[in-house]
Amino acid sequence: MPRSRFYQSVSQYFKKAARHSTHPAGVLEQVRVCNATYRMQFPVREDDGTVRVVEAFRAEHSYHRLPTKGGIRFSKHVNLDETVALASLMTYKCALVGVPFGGAKGGVRVDPAQISDGFRERVTRRYTAELIRKNFIGPDIDVPAPDYGTGEREMGWIVDTCKNINMNAAATYASVTGKPLSMQGIAGRTEATGLGVYYGIRSACDAPELMNPLGLIPGMAGKRFIVQGLGKVGYYTAKFMTEDGKAILAGVAEREGALYHKDGMDLEAIVKHRQKTGSLEGFPGGEFIADRMAILEYPCDILVPAALEGQITTANADRIQAKIIAEAANGPVESDAEKILLARKVLILPDLFLNAGGVTVSYFEWLKNRAGVSFDRMTARHEELTKQQMIGAMEQLSGTRLPADEASRVLARPNERTLVLAALEQTMLRAFDTLCAFQHERKVEDLRTASFLFAIERVADSYRHHGIFP
Ligand code: GLU
């Protein structure tokens, strides 16, 4: 059977990078292949009592580390090839940012915009039961999370189903991440991917060696961007880019069309308008464009595809005007399109690096659930007391008192959110520096090849150290 375009595209990226590796072909083949897939079809009752058969998948790409990890996608386009390709991206993404998991992905073939809440719950619970039956879920086995079309509500149903079937209560919470806070989720997970994308773009914008060749002034402030998709990832990316980064939101694309204004638009006003009217159309602050794909070709500095794969292809690559493409989604640029873009000197910040913030904070959530205690609980008071002592000693030495507002700022206790987001920032900054240094050291032509190669080397090393290969 011919493989899907997306699968082929990921394979091309892998091959291009693997050529630079010194590992033997057999090891590289083991790093490339998907270790296990589970395709299922099960009946779910519709609201009117009729039965619909739903097709779904789970792919566990790499067992070099356990558990495997990756989101569950609800989309009418889900298929086995797509699930496998996305699972492989998870393996490489985790290896790149030092999250000690293998990659996995799940897909349920339903249209998230067309199903009722009741059907959504029944399908989620039945899918979970299928995973449990085949041992495709568990804190040390495979840990799902949200992806396109799912969120914390679905993750809550998954935990509940696990709890009710056959897992012991203590382990259950670490079986899935992206849970609601009230079900032992972690503060900061909702915005983690978008915030990570922002940190990644900010790092690139702050690097003169990346901006100068593009003819751009270093710094994010004042740069125009277009975001495709106002889901969690797109929304939070745009929010942090405008509020913290002082970038200008010039364009937004969603299912029904797009909005553009070269001088910038107010993100919250757009979201409010869309909630009220169900569409971007009629928003007073920008021009409505009915062709949602056309906006990708509008003038801007940074294009942020934050929806699905395969958005930039050979059909539109030569008309993209952005100087930077920031891959907030998984796989938005096809490999043949990338060739065109690289020849045109467009800077591509690859998904493996850029959207790794989500799984990074999922890792923190998993650790919290394994430990059974939140990160701030054990340290917050101790830190406060230590800081009080330090301030006291400094005041004694200098003979002056620290102004009250300054003292309370220094003394502020870190809560879970502060700790999680600081660790996320640290992870993204370190990954960026590592990636740039690695690209330089291994003399590879672009950041995507560097990301894939870095990940391939890590996973291959791990297989060899396990003694699986000589
Ligand atoms: N679905 C997200 C991704 O593609 C997050 C996965 C996770 O947190 O496990 O990276």
Coordinates of C-alpha atoms and ligand atoms in Angstrom, one line a residue, residues 58 68-73 86 89-90 93-94 99 101-102 104-105 143-148 150 177-178 189 193 233 328-330 351 355-363 365, ligand 1:
R58 CA -2.4 3.7 19.1
T68 CA 6.1 5.7 25.7
K69 CA 4.3 9.0 25.5
G70 CA 2.2 11.0 23.2
G71 CA -1.2 12.6 22.7
I72 CA -4.5 11.3 21.4
R73 CA -6.0 13.0 18.4
L86 CA 3.3 11.4 14.7
L89 CA 8.0 12.6 15.9
M90 CA 7.3 12.1 19.6
K93 CA 11.1 15.3 20.2
C94 CA 11.5 13.7 23.6
V99 CA 12.4 13.9 28.3
F101 CA 10.2 8.7 27.2
G102 CA 9.8 6.7 24.0
A104 CA 3.7 7.2 21.0
K105 CA 0.5 8.6 19.5
V143 CA 1.0 7.5 28.8
P144 CA -1.4 9.4 26.6
A145 CA -2.1 13.2 26.7
P146 CA -4.1 15.7 24.7
D147 CA -3.6 16.4 21.1
Y148 CA -5.6 18.0 18.3
T150 CA -8.9 16.6 22.8
T177 CA -1.2 13.6 31.5
G178 CA -2.9 16.9 30.7
R189 CA 0.1 22.3 31.3
T193 CA 3.0 24.1 24.4
V233 CA -1.4 25.9 20.9
A328 CA 3.9 25.0 16.4
A329 CA 2.0 22.1 14.9
N330 CA 3.5 18.7 14.2
D351 CA 8.4 21.1 15.4
N355 CA 6.5 22.4 20.2
A356 CA 8.3 20.2 22.8
G357 CA 7.0 22.3 25.7
G358 CA 3.8 20.3 25.9
V359 CA 5.5 16.9 26.5
T360 CA 8.1 18.6 28.7
V361 CA 5.3 19.7 31.1
S362 CA 3.6 16.4 30.7
Y363 CA 6.8 14.8 32.0
E365 CA 3.0 16.1 35.6
Ligands
GLU1 N1 0.3 16.0 21.9 C1 1.4 16.8 22.3 C2 2.5 16.7 21.3 O1 2.3 16.4 20.2 C3 1.8 16.5 23.7 C4 2.1 15.0 24.0 C5 2.3 14.7 25.5 O2 2.2 15.6 26.3 O3 2.5 13.5 25.8 O4 3.7 17.0 21.6

